[in-house]
Coordinates of C-alpha atoms and ligand atoms in Angstrom, one line a residue:
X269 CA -126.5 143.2 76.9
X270 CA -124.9 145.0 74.1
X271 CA -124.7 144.0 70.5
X272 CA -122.3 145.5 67.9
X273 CA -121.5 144.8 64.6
X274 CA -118.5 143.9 62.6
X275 CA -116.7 142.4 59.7
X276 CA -114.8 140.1 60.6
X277 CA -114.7 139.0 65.1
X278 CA -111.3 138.1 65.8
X279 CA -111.2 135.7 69.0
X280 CA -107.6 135.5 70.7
X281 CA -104.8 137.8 70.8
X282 CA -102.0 135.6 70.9
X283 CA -99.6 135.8 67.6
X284 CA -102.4 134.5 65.4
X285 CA -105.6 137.1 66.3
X286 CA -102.9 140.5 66.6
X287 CA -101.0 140.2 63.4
X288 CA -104.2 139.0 61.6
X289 CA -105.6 142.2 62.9
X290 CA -103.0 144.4 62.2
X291 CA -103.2 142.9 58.4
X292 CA -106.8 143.8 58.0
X293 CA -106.5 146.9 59.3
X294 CA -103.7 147.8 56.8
X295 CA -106.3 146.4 54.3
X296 CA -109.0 148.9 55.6
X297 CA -111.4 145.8 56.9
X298 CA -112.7 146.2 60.5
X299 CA -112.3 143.5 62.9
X300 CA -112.8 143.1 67.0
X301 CA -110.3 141.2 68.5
X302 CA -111.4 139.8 71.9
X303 CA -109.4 138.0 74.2
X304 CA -110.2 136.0 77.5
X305 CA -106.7 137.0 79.5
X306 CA -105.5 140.2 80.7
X307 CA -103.0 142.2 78.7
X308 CA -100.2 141.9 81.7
X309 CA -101.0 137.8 81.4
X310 CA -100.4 137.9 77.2
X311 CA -97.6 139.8 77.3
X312 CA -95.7 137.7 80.1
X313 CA -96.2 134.5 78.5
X314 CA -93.1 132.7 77.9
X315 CA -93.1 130.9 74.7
X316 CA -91.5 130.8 71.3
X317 CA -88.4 132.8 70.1
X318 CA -87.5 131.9 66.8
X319 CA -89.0 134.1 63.6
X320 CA -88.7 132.3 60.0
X321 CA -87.6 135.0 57.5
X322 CA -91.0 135.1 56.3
X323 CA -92.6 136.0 59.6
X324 CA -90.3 138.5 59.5
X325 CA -90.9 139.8 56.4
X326 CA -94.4 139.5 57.1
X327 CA -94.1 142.0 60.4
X328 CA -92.3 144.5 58.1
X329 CA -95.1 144.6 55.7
X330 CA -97.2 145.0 58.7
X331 CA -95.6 147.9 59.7
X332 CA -94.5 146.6 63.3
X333 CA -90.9 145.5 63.0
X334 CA -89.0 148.5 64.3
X335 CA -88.1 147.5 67.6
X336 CA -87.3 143.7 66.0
X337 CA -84.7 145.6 63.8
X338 CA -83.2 146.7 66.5
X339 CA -83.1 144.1 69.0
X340 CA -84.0 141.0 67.2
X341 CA -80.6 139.0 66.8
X342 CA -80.2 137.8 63.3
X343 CA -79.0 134.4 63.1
X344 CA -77.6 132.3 59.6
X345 CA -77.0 129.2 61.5
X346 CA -77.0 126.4 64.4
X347 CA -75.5 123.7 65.8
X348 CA -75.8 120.3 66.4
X349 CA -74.0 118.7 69.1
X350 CA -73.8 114.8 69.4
X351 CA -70.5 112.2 69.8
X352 CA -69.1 114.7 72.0
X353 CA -68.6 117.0 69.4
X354 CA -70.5 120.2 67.5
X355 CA -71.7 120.5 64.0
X356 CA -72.5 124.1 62.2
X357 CA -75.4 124.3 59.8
X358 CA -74.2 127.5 57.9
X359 CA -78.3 127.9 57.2
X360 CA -78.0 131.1 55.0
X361 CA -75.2 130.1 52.9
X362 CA -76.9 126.6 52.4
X363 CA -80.4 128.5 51.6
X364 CA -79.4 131.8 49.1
X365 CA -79.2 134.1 52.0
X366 CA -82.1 133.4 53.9
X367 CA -81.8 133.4 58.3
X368 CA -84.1 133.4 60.9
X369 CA -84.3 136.2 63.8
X370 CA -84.3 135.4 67.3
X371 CA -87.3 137.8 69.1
X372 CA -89.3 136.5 71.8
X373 CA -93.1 135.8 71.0
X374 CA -93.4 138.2 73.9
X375 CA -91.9 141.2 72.1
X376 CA -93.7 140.5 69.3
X377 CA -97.0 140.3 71.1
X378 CA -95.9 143.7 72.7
X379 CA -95.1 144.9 69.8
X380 CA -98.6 144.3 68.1
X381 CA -100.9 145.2 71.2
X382 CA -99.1 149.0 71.1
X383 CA -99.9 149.2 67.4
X384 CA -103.6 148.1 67.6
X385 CA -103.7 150.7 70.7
X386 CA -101.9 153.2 68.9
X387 CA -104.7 152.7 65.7
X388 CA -107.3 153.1 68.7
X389 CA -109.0 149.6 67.0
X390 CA -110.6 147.0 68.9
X391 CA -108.9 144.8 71.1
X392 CA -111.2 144.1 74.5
X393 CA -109.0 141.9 77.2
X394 CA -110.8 139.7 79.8
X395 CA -113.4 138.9 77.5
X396 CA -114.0 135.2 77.2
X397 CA -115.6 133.7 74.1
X398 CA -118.5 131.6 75.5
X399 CA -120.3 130.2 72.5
X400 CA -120.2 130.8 68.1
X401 CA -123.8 130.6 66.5
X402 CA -124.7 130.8 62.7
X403 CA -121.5 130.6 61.3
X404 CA -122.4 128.6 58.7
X405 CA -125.0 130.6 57.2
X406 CA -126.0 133.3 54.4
X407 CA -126.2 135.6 57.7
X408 CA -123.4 137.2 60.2
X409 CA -122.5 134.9 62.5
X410 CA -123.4 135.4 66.1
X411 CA -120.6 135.1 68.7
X412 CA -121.3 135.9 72.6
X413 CA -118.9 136.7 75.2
X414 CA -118.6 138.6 78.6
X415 CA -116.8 142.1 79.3
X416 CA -116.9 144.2 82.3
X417 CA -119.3 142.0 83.9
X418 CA -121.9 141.8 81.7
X419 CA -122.6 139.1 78.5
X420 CA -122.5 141.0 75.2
X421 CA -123.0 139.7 71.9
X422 CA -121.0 140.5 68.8
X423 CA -122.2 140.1 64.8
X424 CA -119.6 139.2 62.0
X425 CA -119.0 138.7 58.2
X426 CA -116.2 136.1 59.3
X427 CA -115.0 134.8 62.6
X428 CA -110.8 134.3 63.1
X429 CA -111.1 131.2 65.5
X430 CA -107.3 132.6 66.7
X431 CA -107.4 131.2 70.0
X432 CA -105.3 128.6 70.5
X433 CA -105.2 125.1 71.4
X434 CA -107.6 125.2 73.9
X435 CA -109.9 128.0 72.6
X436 CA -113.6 127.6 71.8
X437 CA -113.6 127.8 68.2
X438 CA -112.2 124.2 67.4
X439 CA -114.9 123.0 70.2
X440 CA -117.3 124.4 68.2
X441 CA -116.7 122.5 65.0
X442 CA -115.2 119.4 67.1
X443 CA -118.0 117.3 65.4
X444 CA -117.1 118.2 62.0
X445 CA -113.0 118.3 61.7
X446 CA -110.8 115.1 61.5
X447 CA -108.1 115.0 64.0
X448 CA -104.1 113.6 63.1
X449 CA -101.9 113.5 66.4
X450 CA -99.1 111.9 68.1
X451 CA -97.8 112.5 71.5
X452 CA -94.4 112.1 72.6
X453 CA -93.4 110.5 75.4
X454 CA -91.4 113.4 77.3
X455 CA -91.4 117.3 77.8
X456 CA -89.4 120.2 77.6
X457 CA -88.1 121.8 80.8
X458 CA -87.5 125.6 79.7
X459 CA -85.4 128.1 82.2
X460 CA -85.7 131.4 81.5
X461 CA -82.0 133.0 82.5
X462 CA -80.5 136.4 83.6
X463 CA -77.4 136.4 81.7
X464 CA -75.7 136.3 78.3
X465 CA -75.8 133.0 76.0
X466 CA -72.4 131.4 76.1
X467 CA -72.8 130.6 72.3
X468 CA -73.7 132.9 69.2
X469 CA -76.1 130.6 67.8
X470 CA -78.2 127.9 68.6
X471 CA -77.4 124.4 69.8
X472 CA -79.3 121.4 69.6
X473 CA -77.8 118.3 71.7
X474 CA -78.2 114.4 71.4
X475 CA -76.8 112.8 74.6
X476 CA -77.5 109.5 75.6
X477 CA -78.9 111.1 79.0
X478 CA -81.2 113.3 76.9
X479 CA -81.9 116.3 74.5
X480 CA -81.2 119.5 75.2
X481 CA -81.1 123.1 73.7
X482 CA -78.9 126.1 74.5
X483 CA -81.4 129.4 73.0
X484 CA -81.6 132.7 74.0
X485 CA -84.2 135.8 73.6
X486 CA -81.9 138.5 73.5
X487 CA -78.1 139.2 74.2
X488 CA -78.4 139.2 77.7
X489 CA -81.2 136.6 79.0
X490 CA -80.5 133.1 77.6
X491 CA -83.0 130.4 77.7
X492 CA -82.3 126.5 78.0
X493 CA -83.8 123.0 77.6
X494 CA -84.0 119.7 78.6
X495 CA -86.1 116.6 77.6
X496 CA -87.5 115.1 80.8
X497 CA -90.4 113.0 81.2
X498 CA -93.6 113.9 80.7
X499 CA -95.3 114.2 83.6
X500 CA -92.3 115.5 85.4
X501 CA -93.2 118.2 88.1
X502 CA -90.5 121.3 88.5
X503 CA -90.5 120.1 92.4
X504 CA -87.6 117.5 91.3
X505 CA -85.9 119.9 90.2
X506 CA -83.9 122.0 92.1
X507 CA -81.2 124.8 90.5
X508 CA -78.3 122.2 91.3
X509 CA -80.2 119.6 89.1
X510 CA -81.0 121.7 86.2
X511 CA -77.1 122.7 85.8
X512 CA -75.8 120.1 86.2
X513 CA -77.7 118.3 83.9
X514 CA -77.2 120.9 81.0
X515 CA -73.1 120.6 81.7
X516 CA -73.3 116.9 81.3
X517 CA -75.3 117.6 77.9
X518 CA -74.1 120.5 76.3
X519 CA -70.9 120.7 77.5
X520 CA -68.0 119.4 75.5
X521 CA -65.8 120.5 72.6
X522 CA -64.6 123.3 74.2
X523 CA -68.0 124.6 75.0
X524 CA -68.8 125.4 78.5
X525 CA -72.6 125.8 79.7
X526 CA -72.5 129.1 81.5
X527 CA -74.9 129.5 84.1
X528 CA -76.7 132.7 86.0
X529 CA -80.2 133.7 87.9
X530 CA -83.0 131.6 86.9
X531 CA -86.2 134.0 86.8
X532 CA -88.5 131.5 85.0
X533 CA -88.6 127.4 85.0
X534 CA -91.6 125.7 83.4
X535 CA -92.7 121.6 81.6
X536 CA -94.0 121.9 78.5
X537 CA -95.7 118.5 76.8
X538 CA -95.1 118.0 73.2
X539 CA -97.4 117.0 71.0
X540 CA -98.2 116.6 66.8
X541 CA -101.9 117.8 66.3
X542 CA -103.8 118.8 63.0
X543 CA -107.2 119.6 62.8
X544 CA -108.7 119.4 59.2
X545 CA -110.4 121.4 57.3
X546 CA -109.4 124.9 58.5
X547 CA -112.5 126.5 57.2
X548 CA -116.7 125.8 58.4
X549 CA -118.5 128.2 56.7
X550 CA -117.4 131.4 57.9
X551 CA -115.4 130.3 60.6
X552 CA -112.0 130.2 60.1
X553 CA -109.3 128.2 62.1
X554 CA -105.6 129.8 62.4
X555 CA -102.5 129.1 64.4
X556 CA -102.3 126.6 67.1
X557 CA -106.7 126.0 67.2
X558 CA -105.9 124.0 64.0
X559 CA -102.0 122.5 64.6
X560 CA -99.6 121.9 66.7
X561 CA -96.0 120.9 66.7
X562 CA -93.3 119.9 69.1
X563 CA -90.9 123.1 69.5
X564 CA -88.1 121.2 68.6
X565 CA -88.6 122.7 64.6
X566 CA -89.1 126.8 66.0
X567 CA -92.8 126.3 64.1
X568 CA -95.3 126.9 66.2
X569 CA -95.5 130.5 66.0
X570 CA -94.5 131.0 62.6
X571 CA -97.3 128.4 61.4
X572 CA -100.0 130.7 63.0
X573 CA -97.7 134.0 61.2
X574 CA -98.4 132.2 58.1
X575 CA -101.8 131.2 58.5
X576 CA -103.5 134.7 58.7
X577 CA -101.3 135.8 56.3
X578 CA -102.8 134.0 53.7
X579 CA -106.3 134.5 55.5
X580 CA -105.6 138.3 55.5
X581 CA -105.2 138.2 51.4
X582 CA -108.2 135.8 51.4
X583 CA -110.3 138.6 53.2
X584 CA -108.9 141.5 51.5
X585 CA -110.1 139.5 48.1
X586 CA -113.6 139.2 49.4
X587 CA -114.8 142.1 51.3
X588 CA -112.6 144.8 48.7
X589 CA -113.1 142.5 45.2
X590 CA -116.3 140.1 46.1
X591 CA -113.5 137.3 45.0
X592 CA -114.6 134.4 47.5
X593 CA -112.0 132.1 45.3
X594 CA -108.8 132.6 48.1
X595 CA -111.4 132.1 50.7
X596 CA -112.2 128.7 49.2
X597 CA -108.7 127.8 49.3
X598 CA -107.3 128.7 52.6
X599 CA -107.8 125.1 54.4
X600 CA -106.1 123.7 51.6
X601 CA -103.1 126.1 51.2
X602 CA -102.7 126.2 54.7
X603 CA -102.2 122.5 55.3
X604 CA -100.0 122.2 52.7
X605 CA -97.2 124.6 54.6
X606 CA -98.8 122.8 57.8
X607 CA -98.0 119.3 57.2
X608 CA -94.2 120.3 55.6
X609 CA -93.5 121.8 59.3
X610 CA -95.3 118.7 61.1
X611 CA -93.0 116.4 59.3
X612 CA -89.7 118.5 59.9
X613 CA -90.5 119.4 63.6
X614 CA -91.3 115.3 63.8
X615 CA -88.1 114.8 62.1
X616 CA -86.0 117.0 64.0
X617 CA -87.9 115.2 67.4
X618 CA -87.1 112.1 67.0
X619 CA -83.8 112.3 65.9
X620 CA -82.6 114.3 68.5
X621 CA -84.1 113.2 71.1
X622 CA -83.8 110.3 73.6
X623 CA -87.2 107.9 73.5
X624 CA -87.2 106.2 76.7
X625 CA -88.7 103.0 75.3
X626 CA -85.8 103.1 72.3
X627 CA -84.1 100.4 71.9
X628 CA -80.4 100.1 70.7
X629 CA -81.3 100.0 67.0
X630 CA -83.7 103.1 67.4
X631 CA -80.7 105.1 69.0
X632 CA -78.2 103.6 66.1
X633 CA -80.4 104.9 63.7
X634 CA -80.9 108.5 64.7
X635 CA -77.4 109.0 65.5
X636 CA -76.9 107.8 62.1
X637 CA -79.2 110.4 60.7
X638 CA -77.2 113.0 62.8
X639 CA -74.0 112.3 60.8
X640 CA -75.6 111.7 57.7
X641 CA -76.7 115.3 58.2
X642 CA -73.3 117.1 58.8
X643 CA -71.5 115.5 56.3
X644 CA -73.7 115.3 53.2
X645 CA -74.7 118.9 51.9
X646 CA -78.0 117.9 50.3
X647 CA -79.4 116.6 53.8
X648 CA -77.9 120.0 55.5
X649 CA -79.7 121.9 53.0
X650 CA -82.8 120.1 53.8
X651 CA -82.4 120.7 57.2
X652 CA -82.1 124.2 56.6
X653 CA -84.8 125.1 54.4
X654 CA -87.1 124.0 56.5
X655 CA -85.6 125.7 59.8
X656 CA -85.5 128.9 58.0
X657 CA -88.7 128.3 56.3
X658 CA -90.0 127.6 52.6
X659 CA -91.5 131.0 51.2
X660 CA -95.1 130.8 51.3
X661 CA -95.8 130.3 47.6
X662 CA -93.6 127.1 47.4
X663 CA -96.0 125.3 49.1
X664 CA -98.8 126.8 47.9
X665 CA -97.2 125.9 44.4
X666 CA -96.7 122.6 45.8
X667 CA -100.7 122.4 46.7
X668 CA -101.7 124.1 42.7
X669 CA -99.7 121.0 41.7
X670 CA -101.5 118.3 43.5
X671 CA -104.5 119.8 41.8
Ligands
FAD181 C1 -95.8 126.7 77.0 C2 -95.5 126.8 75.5 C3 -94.2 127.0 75.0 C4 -94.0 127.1 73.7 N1 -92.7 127.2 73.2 C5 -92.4 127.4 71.9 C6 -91.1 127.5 71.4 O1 -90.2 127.4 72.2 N2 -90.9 127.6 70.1 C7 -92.0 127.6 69.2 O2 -91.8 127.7 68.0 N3 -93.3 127.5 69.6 C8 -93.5 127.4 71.0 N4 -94.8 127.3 71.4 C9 -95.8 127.4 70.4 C10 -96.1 128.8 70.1 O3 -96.0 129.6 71.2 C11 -97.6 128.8 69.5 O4 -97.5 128.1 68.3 C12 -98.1 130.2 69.3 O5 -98.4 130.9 70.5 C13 -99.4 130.1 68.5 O6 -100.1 131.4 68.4 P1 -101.7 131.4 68.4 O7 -102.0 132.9 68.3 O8 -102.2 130.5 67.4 O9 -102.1 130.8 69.8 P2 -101.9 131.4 71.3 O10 -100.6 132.1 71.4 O11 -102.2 130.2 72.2 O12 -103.1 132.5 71.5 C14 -104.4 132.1 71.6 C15 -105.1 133.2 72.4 O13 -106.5 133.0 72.5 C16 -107.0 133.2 73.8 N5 -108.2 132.5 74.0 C17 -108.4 131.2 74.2 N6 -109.7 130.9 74.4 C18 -110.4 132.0 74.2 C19 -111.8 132.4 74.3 N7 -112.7 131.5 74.5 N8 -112.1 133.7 74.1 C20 -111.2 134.6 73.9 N9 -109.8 134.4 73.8 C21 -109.4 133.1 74.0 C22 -105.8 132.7 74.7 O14 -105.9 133.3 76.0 C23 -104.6 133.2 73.9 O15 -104.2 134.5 74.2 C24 -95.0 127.1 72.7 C25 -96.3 127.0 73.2 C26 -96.6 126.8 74.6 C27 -98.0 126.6 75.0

């Protein structure tokens, strides 16, 4: 058994535990980032696509945003489709300029895991987190975990619980946090295509069969969704079923669904989840460990960008200044920007999509939200300053004011 010694023990390196180790790097603060999967499984995993301005901005300050300038697909607006007929959201006219980038949380993973190799800094793959001790002490915090088939033991300042929704770190703590959540009552079927997106930007569909989305990850692989029920299996769903179903959705208005190779098909469950407070002593919560949102906002990983953003500056502040005071504040800041994207991707749910148990009234109503969206410029607007997402200090201004 080996023990080694750090400042602050990073544990996941999804989104969250990379960029928040590429930010404390740039600040000259050492950190070990360990995470349970391989470095072929982290990389493969299909999942968000859609980068705020400020996660972008964040990745440039970072230093790791060359190959999204290149290839990332800048986008100023999106569509909403309902009544047989499409709606554009001109997002960066509505919002001073500001856009969002379509990049695949894959690429930016990639992108992250060749900088921390390239920095030759810690990042140890297939070693699972078993258990977090004395984190809430004057002492470091003991955190144990097994490499190359042996158990080792790591000591930190600070632990960055960055490991997801099924990590250990919220576990740990599960006693002590207060739990918010909502489940919805159907999924997201995602196909992952070989071929160019039949539409520049975006569209989100109401149809009384369903909702669905018509995304892509770069200008040649397109990626498509449709609400199904929640414990749907993939095995009802043959290639036939999924296209058809899109055309009836998403096509209309002189807008064709085009269709290609599928080369990956997966059900995703959505959920609202918050976990509060964000901070236990020295252990610090981030990205999806703490919240979750249904995808329907483009939140999720631009939540946990945030996050250890404003937990990077919170570190920087104690281990270069002494200043605990940002440190004392992240929960708080945090869950301010937190619960403005669980209302919006709520929002956005449940007025664009079909609730099985809805009655007439219920569907009245959300369509009515639909129109009173593309025709009134105040409600676009609101619509689009959350998609492209408020800068940072707004809510953090919004939290100073609450006292
Ligand atoms: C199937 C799926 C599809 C999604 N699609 C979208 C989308 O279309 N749009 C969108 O905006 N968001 C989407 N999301 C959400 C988005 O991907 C997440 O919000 C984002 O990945 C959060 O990043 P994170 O780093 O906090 O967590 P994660 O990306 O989950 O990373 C956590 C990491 O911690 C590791 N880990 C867990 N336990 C341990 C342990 N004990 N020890 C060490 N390591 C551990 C995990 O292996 C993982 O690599 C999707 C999520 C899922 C699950």
């Amino acid at each position: 058994m080996g023990v080694e010694r750090t400042q602050v023990a990073i544990i996941g390196a999804g989104p969250a535990g990379l960029l928040l180790g590429r930010l404390l790097s740039r600040a000259g603060i050492d950190a070990v980032i360990l995470e349970a999967r391989s470095r072929e499984y982290v990389e493969a995993r299909i999942r968000a696509g859609v980068l705020e301005q400020g996660t972008v901005d964040v990745l440039h300050a970072a230093g790791v945003a060359d190959r999204l300038d290149r290839e990332g697909l800048r986008h100023g607006g999106i569509y909403l489709s309902f009544d047989g007929a499409r709606h554009h959201i001109p997002m960066e006219e509505l919002t001073g300029g500001r856009s969002v980038t379509v990049y695949g949380q894959t690429e930016v993973v990639k992108d992250l895991i060749a900088a921390r190799l390239a920095e030759e800094k810690p990042l140890r793959f297939d070693a699972p987190v078993a258990r977090i001790e004395d984190f809430d002490g004057d002492g470091p915090a003991r955190l144990h975990y097994r490499h190359d088939e042996a158990e080792h033991e790591l000591h930190a300042d600070v632990i960055a619980g960055c490991d997801g929704f099924h990590g250990v770190s919220r576990e740990t703590v599960a006693a002590q946090v207060r739990i918010w959540e909502r489940t919805y009552p159907f999924a997201w079927l995602g196909i992952l295509v070989d071929g160019a997106p039949a539409t520049d930007e975006l569209i989100y569909a109401r149809h009384p069969a369903g909702f669905s989305l018509y995304s892509m990850r770069s200008p040649t692989v397109s990626r498509l969704y449709l609400q199904v029920a929640p414990d749907e299996s993939m095995e009802n769903w043959s290639e036939d079923r999924i296209w058809s179903e899109l055309h009836a959705r998403q096509d209309g208005d002189g807008f064709t669904v085009n269709e290609g190779p599928i080369t990956e098909a997966s059900v995703t469950p959505m959920r609202s989840f918050v976990a509060a407070p964000m901070r236990h002593g020295n252990l610090f919560l981030a990205g999806d460990a703490a919240h979750i949102v249904p995808p329907t906002g483009a939140k999720g990983l631009n939540l946990a960008a945030a996050d250890v953003t404003v937990l990077a500056q919170a570190l920087a502040a104690r281990f270069r200044e002494g200043d605990d005071g940002p440190l004392e504040t992240y929960s708080d800041r945090c869950l301010a920007r937190v619960w403005r994207a669980q209302h919006f991707s709520w929002w956005m749910t449940t007025m664009l999509h079909r609730d099985p148990a809805e009655d007439a009234y219920g569907a009245e109503l959300a369509l009515s939200q639909l129109r009173y969206v593309v025709s009134s410029r105040a409600q676009a607007t609101a619509l689009a300053e959350n998609y492209v997402g408020l800068p940072l200090e707004r809510t953090v201004a919004a939290e100073v004011a609450r006292g």
